[in-house]
mmCIF file of N, CA and C in Angstrom:
data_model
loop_
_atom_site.group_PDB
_atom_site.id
_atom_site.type_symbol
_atom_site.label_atom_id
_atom_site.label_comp_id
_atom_site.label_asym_id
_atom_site.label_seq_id
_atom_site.Cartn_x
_atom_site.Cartn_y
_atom_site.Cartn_z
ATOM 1 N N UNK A 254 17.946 -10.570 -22.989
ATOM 2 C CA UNK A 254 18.028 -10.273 -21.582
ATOM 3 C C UNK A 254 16.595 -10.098 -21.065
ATOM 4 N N UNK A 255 15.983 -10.492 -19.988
ATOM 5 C CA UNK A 255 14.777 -10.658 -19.315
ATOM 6 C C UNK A 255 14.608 -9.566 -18.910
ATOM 7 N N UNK A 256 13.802 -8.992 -18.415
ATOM 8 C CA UNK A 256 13.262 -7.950 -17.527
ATOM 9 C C UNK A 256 13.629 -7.846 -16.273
ATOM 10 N N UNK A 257 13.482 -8.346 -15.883
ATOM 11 C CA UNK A 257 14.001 -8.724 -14.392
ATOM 12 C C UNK A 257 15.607 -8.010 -13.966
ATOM 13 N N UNK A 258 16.134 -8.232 -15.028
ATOM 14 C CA UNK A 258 17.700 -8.283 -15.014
ATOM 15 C C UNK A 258 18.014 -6.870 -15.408
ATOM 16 N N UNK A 259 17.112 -6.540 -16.660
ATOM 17 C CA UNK A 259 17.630 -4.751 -17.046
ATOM 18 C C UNK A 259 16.687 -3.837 -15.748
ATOM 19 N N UNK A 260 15.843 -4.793 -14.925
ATOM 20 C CA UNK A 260 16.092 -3.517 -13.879
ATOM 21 C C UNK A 260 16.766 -3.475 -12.580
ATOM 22 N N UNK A 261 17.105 -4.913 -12.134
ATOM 23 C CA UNK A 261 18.499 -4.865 -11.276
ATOM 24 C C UNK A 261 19.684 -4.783 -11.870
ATOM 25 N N UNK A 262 20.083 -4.154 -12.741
ATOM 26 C CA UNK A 262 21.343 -3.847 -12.861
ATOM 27 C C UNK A 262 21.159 -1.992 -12.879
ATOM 28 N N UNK A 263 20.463 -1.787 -13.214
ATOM 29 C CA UNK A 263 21.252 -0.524 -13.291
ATOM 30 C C UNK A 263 20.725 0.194 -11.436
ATOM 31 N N UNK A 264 19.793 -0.524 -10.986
ATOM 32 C CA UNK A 264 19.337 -0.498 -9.664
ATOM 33 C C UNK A 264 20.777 -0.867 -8.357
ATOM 34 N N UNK A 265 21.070 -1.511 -9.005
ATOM 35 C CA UNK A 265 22.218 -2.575 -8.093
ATOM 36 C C UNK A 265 23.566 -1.538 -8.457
ATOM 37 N N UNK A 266 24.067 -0.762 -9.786
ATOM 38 C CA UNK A 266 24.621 0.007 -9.956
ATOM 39 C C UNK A 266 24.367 1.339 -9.302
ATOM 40 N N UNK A 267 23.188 1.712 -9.067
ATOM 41 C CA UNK A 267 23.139 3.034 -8.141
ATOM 42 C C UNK A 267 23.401 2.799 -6.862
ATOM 43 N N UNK A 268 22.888 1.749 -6.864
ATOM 44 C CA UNK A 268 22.879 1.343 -4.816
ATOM 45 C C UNK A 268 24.293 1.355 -4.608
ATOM 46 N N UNK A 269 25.384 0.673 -4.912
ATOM 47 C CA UNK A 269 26.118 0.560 -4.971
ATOM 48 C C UNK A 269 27.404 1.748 -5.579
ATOM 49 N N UNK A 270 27.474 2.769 -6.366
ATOM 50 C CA UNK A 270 27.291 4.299 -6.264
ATOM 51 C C UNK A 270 27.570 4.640 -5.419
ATOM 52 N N UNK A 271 26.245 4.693 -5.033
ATOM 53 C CA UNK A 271 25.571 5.666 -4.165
ATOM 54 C C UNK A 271 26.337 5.497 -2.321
ATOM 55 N N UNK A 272 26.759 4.051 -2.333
ATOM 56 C CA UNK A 272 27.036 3.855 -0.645
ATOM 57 C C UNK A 272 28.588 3.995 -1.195
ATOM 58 N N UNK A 273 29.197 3.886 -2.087
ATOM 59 C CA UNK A 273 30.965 4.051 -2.575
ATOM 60 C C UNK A 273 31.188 5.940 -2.207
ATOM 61 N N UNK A 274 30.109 6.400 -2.843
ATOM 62 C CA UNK A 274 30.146 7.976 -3.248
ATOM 63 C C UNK A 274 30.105 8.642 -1.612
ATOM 64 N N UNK A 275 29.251 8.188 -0.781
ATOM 65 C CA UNK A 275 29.022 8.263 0.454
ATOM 66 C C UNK A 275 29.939 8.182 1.752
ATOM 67 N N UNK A 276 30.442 7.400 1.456
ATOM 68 C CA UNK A 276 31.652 6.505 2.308
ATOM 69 C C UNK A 276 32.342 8.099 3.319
ATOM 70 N N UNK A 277 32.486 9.014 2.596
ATOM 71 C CA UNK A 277 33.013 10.085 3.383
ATOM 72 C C UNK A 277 32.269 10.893 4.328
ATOM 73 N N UNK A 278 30.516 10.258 4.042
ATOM 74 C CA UNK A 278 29.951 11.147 4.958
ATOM 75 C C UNK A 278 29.649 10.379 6.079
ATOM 76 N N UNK A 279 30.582 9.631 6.384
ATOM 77 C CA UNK A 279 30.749 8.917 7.606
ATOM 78 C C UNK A 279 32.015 9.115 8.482
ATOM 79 N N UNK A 280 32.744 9.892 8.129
ATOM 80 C CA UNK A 280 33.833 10.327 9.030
ATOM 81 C C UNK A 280 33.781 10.636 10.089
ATOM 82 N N UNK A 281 34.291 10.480 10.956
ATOM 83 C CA UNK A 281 34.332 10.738 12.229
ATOM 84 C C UNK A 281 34.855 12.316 12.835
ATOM 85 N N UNK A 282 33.956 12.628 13.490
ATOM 86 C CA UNK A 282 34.402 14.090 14.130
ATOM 87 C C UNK A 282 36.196 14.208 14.396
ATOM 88 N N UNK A 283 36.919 15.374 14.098
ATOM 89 C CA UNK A 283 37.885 15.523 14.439
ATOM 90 C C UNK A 283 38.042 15.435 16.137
ATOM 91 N N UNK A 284 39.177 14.867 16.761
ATOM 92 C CA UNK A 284 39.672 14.928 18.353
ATOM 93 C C UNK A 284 39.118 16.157 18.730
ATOM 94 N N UNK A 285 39.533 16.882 18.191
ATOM 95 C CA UNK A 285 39.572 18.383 18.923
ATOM 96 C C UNK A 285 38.211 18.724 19.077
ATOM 97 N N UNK A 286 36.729 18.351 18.514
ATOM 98 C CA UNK A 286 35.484 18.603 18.599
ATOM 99 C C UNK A 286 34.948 19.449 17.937
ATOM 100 N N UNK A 287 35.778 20.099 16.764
ATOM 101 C CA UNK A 287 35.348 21.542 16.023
ATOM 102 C C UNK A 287 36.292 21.136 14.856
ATOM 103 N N UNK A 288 35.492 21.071 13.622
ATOM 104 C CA UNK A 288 36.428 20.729 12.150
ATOM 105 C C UNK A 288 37.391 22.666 11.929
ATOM 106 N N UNK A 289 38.354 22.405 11.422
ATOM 107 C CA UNK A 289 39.645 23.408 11.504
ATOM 108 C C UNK A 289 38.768 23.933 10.128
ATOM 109 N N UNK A 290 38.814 25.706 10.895
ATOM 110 C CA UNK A 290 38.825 26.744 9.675
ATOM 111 C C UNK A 290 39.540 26.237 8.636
ATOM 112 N N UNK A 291 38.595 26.622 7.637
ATOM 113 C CA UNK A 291 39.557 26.277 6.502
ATOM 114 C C UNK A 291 39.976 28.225 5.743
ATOM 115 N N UNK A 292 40.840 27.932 4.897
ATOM 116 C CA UNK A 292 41.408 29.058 4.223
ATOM 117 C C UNK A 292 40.180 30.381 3.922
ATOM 118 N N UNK A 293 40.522 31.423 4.141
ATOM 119 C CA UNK A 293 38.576 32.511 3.962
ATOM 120 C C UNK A 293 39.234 32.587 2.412
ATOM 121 N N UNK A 294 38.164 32.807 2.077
ATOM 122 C CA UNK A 294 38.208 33.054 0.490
ATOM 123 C C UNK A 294 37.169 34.124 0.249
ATOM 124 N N UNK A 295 37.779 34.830 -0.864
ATOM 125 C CA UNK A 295 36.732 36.445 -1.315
ATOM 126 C C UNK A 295 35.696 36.003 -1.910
ATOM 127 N N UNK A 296 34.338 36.385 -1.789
ATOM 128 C CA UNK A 296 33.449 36.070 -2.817
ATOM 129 C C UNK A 296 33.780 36.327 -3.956
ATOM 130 N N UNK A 297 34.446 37.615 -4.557
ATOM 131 C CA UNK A 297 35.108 37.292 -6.130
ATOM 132 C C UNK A 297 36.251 36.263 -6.578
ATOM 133 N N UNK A 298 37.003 35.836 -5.568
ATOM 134 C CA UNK A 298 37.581 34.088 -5.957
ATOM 135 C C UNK A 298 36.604 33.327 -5.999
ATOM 136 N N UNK A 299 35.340 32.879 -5.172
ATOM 137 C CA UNK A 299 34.975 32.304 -5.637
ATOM 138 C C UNK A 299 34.045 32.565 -6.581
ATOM 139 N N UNK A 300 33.440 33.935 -7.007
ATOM 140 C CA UNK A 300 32.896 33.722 -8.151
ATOM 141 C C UNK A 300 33.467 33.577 -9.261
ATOM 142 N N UNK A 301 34.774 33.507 -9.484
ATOM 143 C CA UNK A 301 35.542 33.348 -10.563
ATOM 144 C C UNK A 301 35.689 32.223 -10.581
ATOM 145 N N UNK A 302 36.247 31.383 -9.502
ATOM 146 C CA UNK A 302 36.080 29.447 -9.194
ATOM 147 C C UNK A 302 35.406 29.064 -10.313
ATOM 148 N N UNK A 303 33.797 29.179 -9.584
ATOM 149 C CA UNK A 303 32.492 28.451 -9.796
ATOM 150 C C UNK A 303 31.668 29.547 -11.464
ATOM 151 N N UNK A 304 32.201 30.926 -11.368
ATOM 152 C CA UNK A 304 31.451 31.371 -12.808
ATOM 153 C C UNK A 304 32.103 31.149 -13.660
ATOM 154 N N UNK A 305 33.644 30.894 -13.476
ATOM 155 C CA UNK A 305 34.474 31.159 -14.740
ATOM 156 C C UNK A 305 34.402 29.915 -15.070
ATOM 157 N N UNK A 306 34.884 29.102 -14.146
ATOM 158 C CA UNK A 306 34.910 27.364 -14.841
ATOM 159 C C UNK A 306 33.570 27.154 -15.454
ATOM 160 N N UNK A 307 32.442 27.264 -15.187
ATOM 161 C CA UNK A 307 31.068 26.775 -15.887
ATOM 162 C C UNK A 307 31.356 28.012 -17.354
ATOM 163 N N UNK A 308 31.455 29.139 -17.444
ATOM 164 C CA UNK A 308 31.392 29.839 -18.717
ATOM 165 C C UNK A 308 32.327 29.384 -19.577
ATOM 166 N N UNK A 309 33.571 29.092 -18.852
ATOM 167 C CA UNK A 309 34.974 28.380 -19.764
ATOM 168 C C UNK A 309 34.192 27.318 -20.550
ATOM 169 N N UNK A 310 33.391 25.938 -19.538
ATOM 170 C CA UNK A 310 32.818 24.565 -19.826
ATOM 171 C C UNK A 310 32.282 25.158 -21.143
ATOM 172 N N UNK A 311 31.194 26.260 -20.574
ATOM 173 C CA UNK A 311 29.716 26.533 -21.760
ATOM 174 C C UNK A 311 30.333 27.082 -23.410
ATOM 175 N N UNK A 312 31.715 27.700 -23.011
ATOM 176 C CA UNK A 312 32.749 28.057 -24.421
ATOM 177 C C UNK A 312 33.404 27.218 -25.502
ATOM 178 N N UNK A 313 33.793 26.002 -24.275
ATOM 179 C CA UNK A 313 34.628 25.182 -24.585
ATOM 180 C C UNK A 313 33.423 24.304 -25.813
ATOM 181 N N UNK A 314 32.469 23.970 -25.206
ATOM 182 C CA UNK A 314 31.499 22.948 -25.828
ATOM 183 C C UNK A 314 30.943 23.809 -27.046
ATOM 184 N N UNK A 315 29.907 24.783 -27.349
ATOM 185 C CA UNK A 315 29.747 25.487 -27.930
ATOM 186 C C UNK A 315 30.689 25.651 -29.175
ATOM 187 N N UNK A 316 32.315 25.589 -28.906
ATOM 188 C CA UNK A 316 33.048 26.043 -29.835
ATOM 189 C C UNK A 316 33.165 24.563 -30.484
ATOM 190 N N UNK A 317 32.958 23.346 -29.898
ATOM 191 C CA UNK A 317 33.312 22.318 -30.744
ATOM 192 C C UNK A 317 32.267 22.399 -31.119
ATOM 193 N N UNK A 318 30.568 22.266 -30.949
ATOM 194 C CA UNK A 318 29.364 22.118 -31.496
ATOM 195 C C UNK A 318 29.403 22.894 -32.842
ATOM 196 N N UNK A 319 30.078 24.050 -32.360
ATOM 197 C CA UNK A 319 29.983 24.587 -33.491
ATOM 198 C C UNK A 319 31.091 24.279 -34.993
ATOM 199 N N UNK A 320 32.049 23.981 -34.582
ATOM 200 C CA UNK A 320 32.840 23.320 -35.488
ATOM 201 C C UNK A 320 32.566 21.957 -36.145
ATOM 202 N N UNK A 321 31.983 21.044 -35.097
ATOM 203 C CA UNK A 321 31.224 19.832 -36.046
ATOM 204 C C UNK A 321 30.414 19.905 -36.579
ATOM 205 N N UNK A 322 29.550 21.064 -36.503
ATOM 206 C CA UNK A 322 28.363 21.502 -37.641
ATOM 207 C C UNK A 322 28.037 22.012 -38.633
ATOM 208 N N UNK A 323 29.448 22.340 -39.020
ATOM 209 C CA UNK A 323 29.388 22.802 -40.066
ATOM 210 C C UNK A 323 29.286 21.791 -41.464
ATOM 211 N N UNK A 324 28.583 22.420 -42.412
ATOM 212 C CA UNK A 324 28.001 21.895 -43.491
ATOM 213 C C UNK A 324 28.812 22.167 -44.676
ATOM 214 N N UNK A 325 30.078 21.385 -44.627
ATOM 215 C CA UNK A 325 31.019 21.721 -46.308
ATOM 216 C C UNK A 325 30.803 20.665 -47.527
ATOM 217 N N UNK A 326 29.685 19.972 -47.261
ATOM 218 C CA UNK A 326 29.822 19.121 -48.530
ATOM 219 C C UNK A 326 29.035 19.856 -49.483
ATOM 220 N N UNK A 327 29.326 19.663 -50.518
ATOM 221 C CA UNK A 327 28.484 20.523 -51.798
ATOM 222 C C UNK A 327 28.816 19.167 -53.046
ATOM 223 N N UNK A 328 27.861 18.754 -53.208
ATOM 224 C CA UNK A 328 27.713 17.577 -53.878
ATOM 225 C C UNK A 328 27.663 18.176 -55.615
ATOM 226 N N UNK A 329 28.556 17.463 -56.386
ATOM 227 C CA UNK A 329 28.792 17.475 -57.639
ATOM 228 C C UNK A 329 27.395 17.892 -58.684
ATOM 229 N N UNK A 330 27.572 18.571 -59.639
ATOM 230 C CA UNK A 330 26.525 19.102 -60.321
ATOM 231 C C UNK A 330 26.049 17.793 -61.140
ATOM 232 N N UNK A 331 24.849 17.645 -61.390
ATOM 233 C CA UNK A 331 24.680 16.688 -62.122
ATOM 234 C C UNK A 331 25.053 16.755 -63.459
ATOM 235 N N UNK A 332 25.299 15.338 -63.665
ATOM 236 C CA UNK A 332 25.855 15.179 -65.390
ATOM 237 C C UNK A 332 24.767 15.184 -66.304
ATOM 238 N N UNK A 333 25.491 15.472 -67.918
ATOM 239 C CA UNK A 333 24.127 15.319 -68.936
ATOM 240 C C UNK A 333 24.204 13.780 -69.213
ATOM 241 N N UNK A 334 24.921 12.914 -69.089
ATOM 242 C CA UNK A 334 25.023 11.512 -69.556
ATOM 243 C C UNK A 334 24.272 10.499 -68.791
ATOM 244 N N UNK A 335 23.292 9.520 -69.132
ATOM 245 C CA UNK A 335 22.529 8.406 -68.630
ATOM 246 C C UNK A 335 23.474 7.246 -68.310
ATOM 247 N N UNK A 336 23.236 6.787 -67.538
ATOM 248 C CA UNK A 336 24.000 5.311 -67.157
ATOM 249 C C UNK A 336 22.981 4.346 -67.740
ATOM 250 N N UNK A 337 23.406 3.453 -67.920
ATOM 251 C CA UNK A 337 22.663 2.344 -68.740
ATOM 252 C C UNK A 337 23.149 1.269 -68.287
ATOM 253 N N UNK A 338 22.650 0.174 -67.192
ATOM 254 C CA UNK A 338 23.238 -0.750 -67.098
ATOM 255 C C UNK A 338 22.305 -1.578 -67.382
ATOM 256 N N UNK A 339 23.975 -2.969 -68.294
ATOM 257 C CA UNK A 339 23.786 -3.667 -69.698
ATOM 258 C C UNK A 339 23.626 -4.984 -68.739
ATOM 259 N N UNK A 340 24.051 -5.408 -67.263
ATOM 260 C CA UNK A 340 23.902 -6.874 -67.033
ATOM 261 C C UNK A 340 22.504 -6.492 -65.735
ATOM 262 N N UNK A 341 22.375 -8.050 -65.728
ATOM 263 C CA UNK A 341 21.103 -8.090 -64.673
ATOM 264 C C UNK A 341 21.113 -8.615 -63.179
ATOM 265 N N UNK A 342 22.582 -7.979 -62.923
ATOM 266 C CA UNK A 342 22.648 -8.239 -61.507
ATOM 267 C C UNK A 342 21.846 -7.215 -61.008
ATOM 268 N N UNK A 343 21.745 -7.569 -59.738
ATOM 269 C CA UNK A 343 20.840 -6.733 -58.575
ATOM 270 C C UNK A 343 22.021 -5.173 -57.989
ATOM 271 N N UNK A 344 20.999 -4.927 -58.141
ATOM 272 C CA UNK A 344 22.115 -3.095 -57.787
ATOM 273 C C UNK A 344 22.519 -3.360 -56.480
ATOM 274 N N UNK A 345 23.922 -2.555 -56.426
ATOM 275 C CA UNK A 345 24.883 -3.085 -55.663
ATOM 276 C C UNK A 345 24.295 -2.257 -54.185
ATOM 277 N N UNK A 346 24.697 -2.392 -52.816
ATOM 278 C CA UNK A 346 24.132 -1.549 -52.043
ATOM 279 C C UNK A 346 25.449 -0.558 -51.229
ATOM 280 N N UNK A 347 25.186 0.256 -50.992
ATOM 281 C CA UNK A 347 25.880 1.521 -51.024
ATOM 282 C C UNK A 347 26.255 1.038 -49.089
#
């Protein structure tokens, strides 16, 4: 792939993003001239919203990181016996 090309694509992918992602901040004012109250909410709903979901996220991840990291292999003690190999093929690759 040329140069040219690995930097319009991922260029042509944002632009394109970016005016899809957008599309709503073009709406048109409501009739009435004033967007409708929306529902009041307590600052402790929303700090529970916005703190609990990110601490849940930071738990959630953490607890798998920590479960794929763990280290259970314990590799076999070595033997007293030599291998001796008798033909002259090329060692096999693992």
């Amino acid at each position: 792939m040329r140069t040219p090309a690995r930097l319009l694509g991922p260029a042509l992918a944002f632009v394109i993003t970016f005016f899809a992602g957008s599309a709503a901040a073009f709406a048109d004012q409501p009739t009435g001239g004033a967007w409708p109250d929306g529902k009041e909410r307590s600052d402790l709903w929303l700090l529970v919203l916005f703190g609990g979901g990110t601490v849940g996220l930071f738990i959630i991840i953490s607890l798998f990181a920590l479960l794929t990291a763990r280290n259970n292999y314990v590799p076999p003690a070595p033997g007293k016996e030599i291998h001796v190999r008798t033909d002259n093929s090329p060692t096999p690759h693992h």
